[in-house]
Tab-separated table of C-alpha atoms and ligand atoms in Angstrom:
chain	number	residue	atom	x	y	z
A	1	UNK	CA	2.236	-69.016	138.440
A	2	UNK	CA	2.811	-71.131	141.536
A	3	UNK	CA	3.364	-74.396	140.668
A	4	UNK	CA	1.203	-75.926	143.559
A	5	UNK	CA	-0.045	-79.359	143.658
A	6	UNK	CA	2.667	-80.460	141.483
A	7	UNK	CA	5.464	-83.198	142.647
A	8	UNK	CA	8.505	-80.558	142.245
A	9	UNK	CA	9.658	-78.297	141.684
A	10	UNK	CA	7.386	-77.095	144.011
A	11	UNK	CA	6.316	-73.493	145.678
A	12	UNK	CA	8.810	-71.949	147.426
A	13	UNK	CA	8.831	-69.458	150.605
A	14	UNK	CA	9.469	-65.485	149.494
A	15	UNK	CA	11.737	-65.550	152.817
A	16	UNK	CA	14.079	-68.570	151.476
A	17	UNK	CA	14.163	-67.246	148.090
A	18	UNK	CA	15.090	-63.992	149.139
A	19	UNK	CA	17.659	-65.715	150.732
A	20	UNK	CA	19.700	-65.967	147.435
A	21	UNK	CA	19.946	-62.418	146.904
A	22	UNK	CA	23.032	-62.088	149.881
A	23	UNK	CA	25.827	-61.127	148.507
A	24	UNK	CA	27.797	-64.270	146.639
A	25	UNK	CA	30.565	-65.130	149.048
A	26	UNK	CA	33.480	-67.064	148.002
A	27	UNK	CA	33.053	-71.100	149.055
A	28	UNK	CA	36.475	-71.257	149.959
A	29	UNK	CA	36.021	-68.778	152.340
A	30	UNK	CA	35.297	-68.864	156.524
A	31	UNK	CA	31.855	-66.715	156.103
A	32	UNK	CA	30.485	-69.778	154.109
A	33	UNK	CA	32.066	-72.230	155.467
A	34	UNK	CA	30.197	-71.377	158.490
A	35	UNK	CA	26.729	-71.300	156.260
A	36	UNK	CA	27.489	-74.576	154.983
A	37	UNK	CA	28.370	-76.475	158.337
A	38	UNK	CA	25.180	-75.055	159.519
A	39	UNK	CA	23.149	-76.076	156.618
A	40	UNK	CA	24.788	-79.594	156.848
A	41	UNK	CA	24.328	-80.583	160.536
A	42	UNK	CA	20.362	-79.249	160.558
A	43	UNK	CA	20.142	-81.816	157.500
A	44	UNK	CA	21.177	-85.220	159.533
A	45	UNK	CA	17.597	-84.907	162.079
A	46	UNK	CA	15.875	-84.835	158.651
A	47	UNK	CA	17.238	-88.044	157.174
A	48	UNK	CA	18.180	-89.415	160.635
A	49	UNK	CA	21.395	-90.049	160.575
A	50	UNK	CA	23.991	-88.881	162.956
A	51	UNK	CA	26.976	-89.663	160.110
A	52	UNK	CA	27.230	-86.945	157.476
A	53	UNK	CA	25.297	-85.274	154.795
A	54	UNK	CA	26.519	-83.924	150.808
A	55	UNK	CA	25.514	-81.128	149.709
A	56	UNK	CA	26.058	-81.657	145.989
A	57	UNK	CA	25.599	-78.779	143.111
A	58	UNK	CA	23.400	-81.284	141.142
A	59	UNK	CA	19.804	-82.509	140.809
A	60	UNK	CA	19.063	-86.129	142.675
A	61	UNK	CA	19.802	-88.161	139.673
A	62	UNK	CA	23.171	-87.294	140.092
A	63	UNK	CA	23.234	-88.949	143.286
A	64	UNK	CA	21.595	-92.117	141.948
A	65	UNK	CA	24.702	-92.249	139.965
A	66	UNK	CA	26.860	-91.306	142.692
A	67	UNK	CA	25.363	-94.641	144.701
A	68	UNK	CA	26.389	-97.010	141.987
A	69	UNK	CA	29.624	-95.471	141.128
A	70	UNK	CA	30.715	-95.652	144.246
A	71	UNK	CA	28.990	-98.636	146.582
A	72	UNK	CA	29.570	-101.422	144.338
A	73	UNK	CA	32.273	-102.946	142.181
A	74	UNK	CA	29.886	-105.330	139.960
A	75	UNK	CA	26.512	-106.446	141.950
A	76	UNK	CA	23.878	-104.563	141.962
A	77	UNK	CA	19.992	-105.285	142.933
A	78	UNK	CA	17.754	-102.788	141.734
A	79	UNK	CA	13.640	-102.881	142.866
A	80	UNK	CA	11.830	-101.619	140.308
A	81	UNK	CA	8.325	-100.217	140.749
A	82	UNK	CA	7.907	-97.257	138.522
A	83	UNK	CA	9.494	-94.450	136.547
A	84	UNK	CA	12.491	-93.513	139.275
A	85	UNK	CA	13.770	-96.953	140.080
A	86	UNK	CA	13.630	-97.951	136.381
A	87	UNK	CA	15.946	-94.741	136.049
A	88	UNK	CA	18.429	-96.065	138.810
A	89	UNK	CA	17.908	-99.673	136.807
A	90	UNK	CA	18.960	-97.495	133.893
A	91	UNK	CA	21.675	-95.507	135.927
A	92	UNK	CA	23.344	-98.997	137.199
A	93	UNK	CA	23.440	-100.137	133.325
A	94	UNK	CA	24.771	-97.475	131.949
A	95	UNK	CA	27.704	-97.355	134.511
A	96	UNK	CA	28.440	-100.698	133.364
A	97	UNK	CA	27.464	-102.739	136.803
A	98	UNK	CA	26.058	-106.061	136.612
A	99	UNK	CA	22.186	-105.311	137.553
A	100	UNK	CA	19.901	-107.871	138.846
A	101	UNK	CA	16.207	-106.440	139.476
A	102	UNK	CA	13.329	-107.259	141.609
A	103	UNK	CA	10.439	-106.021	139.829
A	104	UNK	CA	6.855	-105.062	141.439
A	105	UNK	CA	3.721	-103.979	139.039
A	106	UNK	CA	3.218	-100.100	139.115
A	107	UNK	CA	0.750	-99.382	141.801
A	108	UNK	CA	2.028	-101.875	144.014
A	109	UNK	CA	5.293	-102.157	146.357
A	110	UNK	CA	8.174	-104.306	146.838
A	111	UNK	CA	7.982	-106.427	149.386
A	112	UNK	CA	10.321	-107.893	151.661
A	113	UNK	CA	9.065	-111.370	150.501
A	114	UNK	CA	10.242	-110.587	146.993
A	115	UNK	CA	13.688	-109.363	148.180
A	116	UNK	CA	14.234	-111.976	149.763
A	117	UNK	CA	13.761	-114.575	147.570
A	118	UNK	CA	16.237	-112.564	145.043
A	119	UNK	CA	19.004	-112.678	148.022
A	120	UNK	CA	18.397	-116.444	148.357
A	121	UNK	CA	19.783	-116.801	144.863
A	122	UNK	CA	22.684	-114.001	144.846
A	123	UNK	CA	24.867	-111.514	146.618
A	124	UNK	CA	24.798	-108.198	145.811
A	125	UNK	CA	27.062	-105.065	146.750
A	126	UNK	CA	24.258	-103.083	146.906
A	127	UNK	CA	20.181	-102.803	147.129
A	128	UNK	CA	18.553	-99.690	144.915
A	129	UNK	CA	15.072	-99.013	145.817
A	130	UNK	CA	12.887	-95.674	145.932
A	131	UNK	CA	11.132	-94.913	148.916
A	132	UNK	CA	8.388	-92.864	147.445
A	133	UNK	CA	7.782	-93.924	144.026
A	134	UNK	CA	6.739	-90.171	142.427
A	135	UNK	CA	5.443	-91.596	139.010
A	136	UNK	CA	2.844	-94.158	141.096
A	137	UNK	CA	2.208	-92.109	144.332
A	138	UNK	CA	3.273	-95.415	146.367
A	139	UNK	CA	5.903	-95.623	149.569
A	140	UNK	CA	7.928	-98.572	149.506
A	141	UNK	CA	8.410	-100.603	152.944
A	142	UNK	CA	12.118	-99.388	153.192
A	143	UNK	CA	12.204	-100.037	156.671
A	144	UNK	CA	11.287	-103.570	156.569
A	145	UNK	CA	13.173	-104.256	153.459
A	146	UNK	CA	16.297	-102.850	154.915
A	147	UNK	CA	15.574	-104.872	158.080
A	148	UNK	CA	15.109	-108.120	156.091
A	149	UNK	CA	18.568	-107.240	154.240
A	150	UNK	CA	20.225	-106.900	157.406
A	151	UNK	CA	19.699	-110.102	158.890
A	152	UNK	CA	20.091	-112.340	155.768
A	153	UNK	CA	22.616	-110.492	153.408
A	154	UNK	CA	24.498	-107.459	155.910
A	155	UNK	CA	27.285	-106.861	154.008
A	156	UNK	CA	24.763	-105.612	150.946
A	157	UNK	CA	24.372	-101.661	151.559
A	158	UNK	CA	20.791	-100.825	151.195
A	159	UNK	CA	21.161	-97.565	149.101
A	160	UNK	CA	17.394	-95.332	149.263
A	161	UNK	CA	15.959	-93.049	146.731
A	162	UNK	CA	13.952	-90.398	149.296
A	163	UNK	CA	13.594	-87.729	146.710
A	164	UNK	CA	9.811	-86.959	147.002
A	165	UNK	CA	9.561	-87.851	150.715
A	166	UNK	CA	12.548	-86.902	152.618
A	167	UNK	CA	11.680	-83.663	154.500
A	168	UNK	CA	7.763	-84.543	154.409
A	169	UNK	CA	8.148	-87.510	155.989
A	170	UNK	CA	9.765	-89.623	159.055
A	171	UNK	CA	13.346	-91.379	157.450
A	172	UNK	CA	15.487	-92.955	159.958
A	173	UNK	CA	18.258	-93.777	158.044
A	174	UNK	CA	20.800	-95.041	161.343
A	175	UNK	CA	18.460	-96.729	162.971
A	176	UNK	CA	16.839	-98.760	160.088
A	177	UNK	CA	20.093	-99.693	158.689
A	178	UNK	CA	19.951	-97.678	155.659
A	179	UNK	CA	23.314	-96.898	154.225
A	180	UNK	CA	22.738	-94.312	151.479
A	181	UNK	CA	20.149	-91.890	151.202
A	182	UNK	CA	19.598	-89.439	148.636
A	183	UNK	CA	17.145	-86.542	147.892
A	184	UNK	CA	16.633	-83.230	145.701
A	185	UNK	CA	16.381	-80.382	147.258
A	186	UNK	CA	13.001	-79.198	144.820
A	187	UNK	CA	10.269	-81.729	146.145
A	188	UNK	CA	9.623	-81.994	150.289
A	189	UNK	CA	11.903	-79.494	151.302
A	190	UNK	CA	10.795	-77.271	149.386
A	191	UNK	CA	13.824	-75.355	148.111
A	192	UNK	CA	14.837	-74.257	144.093
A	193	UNK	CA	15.766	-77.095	141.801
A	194	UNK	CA	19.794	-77.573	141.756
A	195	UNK	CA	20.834	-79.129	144.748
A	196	UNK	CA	21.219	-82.726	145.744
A	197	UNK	CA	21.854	-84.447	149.386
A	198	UNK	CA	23.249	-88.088	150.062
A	199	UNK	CA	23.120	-89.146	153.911
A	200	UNK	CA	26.377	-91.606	154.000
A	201	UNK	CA	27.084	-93.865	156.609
A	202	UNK	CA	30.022	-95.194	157.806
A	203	UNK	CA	30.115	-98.219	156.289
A	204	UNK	CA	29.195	-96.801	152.932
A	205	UNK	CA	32.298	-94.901	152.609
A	206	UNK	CA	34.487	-97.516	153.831
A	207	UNK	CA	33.183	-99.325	151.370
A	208	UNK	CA	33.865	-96.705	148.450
A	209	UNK	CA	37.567	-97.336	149.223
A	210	UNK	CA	37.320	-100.579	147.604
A	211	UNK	CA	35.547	-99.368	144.439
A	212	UNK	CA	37.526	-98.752	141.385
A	213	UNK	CA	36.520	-96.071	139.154
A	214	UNK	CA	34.538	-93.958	141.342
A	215	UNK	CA	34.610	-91.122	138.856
A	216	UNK	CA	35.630	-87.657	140.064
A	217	UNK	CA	32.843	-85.001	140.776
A	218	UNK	CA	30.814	-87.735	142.840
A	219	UNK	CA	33.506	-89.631	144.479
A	220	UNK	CA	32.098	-90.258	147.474
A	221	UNK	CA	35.464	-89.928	149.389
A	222	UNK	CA	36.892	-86.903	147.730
A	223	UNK	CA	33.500	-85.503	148.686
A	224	UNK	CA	34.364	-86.139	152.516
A	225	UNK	CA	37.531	-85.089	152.221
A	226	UNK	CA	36.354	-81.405	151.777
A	227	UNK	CA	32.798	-81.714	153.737
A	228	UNK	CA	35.495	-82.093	156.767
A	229	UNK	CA	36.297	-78.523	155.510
A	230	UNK	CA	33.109	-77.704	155.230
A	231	UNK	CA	33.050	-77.750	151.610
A	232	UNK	CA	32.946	-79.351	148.594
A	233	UNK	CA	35.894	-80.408	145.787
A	234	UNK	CA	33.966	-78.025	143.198
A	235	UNK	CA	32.350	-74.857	143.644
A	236	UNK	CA	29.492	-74.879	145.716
A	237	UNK	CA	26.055	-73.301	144.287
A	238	UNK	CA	26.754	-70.659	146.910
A	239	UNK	CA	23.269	-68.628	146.750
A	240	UNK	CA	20.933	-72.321	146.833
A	241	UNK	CA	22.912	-73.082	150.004
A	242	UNK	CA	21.918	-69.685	151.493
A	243	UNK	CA	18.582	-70.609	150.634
A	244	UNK	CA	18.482	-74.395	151.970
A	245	UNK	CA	19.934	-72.625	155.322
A	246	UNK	CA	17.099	-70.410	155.961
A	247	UNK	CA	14.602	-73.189	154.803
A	248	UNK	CA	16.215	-75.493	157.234
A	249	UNK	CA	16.074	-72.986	160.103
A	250	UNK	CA	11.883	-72.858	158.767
A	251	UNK	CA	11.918	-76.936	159.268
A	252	UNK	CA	13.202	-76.863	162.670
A	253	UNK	CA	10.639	-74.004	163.824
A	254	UNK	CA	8.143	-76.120	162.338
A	255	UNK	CA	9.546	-78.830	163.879
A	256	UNK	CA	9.621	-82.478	162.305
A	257	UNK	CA	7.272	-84.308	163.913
A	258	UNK	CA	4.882	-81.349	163.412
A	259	UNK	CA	5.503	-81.237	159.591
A	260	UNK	CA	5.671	-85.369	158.892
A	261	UNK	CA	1.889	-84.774	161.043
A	262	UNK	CA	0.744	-81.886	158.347
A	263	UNK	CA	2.307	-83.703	155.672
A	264	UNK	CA	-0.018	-87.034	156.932
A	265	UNK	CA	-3.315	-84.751	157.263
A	266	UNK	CA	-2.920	-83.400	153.746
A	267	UNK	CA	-2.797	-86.920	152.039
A	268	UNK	CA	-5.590	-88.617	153.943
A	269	UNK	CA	-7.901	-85.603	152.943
A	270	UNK	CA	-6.833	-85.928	149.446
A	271	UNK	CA	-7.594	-89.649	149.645
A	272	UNK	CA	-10.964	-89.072	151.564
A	273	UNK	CA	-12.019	-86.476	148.823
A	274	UNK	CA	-10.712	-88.595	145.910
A	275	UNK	CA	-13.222	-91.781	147.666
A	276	UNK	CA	-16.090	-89.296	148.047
A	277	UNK	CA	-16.144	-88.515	144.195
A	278	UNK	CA	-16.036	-92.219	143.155
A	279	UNK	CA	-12.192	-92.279	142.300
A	280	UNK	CA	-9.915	-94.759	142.683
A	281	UNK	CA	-6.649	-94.411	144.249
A	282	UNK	CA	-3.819	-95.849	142.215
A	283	UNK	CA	-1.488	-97.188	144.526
A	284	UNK	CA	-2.050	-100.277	146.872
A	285	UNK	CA	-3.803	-100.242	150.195
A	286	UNK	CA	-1.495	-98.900	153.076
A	287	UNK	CA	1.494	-98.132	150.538
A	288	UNK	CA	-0.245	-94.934	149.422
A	289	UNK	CA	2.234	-92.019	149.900
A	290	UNK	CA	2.211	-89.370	152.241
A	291	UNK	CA	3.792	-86.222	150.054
A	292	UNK	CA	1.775	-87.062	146.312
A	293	UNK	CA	-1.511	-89.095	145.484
A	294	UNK	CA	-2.325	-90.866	142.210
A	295	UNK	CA	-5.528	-90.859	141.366
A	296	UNK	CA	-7.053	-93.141	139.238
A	297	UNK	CA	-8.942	-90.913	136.488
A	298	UNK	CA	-12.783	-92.910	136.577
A	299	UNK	CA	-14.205	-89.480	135.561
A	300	UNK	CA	-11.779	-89.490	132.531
A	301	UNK	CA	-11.808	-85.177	133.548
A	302	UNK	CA	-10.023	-83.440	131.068
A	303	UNK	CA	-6.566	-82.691	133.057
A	304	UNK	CA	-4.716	-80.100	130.534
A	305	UNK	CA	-8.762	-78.459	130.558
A	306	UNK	CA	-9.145	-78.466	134.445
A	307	UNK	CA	-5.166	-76.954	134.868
A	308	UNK	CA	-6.292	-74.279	132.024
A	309	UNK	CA	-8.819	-73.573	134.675
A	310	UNK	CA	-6.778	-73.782	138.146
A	311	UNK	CA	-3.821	-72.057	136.644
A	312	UNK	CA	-6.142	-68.842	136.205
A	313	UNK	CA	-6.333	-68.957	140.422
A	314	UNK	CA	-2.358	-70.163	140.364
A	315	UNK	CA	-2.974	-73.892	140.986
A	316	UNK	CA	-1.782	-76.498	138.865
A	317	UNK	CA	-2.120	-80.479	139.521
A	318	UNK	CA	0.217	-82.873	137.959
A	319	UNK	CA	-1.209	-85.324	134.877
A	320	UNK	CA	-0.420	-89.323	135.411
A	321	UNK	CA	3.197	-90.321	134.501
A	322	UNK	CA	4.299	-91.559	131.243
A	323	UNK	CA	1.670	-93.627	129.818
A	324	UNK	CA	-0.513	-93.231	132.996
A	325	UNK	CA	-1.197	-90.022	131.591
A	326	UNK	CA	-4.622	-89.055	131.729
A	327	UNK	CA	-5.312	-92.723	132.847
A	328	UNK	CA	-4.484	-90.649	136.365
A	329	UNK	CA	-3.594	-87.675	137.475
A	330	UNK	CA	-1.363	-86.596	140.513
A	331	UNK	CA	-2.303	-84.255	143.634
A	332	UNK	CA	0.523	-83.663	145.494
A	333	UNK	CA	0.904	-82.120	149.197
A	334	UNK	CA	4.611	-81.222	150.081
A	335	UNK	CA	6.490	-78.662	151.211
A	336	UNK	CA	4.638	-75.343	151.944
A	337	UNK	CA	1.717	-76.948	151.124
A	338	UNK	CA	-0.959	-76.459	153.724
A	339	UNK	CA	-4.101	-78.287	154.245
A	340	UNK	CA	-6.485	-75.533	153.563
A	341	UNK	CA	-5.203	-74.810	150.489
A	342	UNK	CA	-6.703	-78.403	149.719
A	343	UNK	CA	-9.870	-77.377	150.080
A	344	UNK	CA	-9.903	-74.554	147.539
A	345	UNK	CA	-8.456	-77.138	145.260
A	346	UNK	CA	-11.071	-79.634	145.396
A	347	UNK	CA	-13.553	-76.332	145.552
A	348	UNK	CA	-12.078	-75.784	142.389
A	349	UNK	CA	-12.053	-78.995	140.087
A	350	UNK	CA	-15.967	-79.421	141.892
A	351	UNK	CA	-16.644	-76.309	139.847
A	352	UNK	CA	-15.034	-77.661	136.659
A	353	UNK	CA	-16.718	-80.767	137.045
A	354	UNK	CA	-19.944	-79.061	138.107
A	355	UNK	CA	-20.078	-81.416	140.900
B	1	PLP	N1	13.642	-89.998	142.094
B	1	PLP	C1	12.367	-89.657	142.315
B	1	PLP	C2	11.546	-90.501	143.242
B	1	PLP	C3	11.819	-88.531	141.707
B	1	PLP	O1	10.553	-88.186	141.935
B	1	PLP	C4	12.613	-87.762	140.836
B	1	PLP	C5	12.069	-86.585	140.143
B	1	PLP	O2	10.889	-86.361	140.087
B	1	PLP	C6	13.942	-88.152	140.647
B	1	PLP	C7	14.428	-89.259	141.287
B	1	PLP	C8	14.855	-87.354	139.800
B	1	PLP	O3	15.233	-86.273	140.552
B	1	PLP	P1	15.978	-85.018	139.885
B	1	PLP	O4	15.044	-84.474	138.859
B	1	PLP	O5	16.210	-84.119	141.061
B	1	PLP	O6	17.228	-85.545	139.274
């Protein structure tokens, strides 16, 4: 059953899968090394960044912890605008940090107006947002937002949740003055669950020197300490980073701009088709995302009925999120996704719908 159409874990390429079946190499050993310094620098064009990427044996919450472990002492500013950021929220809490939040309605995005009439009142070691919001189908204006944070409150490190977007679409992480970026390696880049990546700048890892209790397996530093080795303080899911090399070598052929492009066609023709049946998209005007589209449910179709139906031809969509369930339902185009295999979707729910 390919789980197509879904927001991760998504499909993934016979040729990267196969991948895993090498031989298991040690990770403290100069064959893998090799693999994994490979793997590593043909990440940084994908988030941007010309500082340094972890490769961590772990989904992406892990990482979310990981940010507020190890970026901030006590202040933390989280922007909450559905499911994932009121996870980080969560995440921040439950690590014991002081958490201020900036909260947006589901379905619409935080905006740099709202950020910075939080900063007027505070400071804060860090800023938590999620650049595609997976539960809403919405892209927060990260860019802008981290521009805004720059020139009123730079010593706050704007820390980026890019876990549905990051490989699907464009992330300049250096140049927008983003200094944390994390993503999973089962959504847009298309690769099996159990890996997560954190871009880290600079200046965020400076900055972990001055945080106490950083923890141990995602202690930022430790973590660099070995990445200089090419490898990582624990053992490294050896056969997943076989995997994410051959899928990266698949990006580059693709080439980015090429794949952010296909990754752009595939949600305006979900959006056009949604508008052509009388739906209503869920998320705001020009904050709809690129990699997954929420569709507002007006025909109140039956979702578990229609995926009874798709899964029979190996398609599957995703039903709303939490208590959006069946209110919406989710289409979403990433990774290996291609834009014809759109079309027999909609072919398909058109039949169910006998349409
Ligand atoms: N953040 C976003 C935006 C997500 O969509 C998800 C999962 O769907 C997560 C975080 C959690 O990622 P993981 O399941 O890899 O921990």
């Amino acid at each position: 059953m390919a789980p197509l159409f879904v927001p991760g874990p998504v499909d993934v390429d016979p040729e990267v899968l196969n991948a895993q079946t090498k031989a298991v190499l040690p990770h403290r050993s100069k064959e893998y090394e090799k693999i994994f310094h490979r793997a590593e620098g043909k990440m940084r064009p994908l988030f941007g960044t010309k500082y340094r990427v972890f490769i961590t044996a772990s989904s992406g919450s892990g990482l979310q912890e990981a940010a507020v472990r190890n970026l901030a002492n006590q202040r933390v500013l989280a922007c909450v605008n559905g499911a994932f950021s009121q996870r980080w929220f969560n995440v921040a809490l439950s690590n014991g940090k002081n958490v201020d939040r900036v909260d947006a309605e589901w379905g619409q995005p935080i905006t740099v107006e709202m950020v910075a009439e939080q900063l007027k009142k505070e400071d804060y070691e860090i800023l938590t947002i999620v650049h595609n919001e997976t539960s809403v189908g919405l892209e927060n204006p990260v860019k802008e937002i981290a521009k805004l944070v720059s020139d009123v409150s730079p010593e706050t490190l704007v820390c980026v949740d890019a876990v549905s977007s990051l490989g699907g679409v464009e992330f300049l992480m250096d140049e927008w003055g983003v200094d944390f970026v994390l993503t999973s390696s089962q959504k847009a880049l298309a690769l099996p669950p159990g890996l997560g990546f954190a871009a880290t700048s600079d200046r965020a890892l400076h900055r972990a020197e001055y945080v106490a209790n950083r923890g141990w397996y995602f202690d930022l530093l430790k973590m660099e300490e070995y990445r200089l080795r090419n490898s990582t303080p624990a053992t490294s899911a050896v056969t997943l980073v076989y995997a994410l090399a051959r899928q990266m070598e698949r990006i580059h052929e693709e080439g980015l701009q090429a794949r952010f492009a296909r990754h752009q066609e595939m949600a305006e023709k979900v959006r056009e088709w949604a508008l052509s049946k009388d739906f209503a998209l869920y998320a705001a005007v020009g904050y709809q995302s690129k990699t997954v589209t929420t569709v507002s449910n007006t025909h109140e179709i039956d979702v578990a009925g229609l995926n009874e139906v798709l899964l029979k031809k190996n398609m599957r969509i995703a039903n709303g999120y939490g208590s959006l369930k069946n209110k919406t339902f989710r289409i979403a185009h990433m990774g290996e996704t291609q834009p014809e295999d759109l079309d027999e979707l909609f072919q398909s729910i058109d039949e169910f719908m006998r349409w």
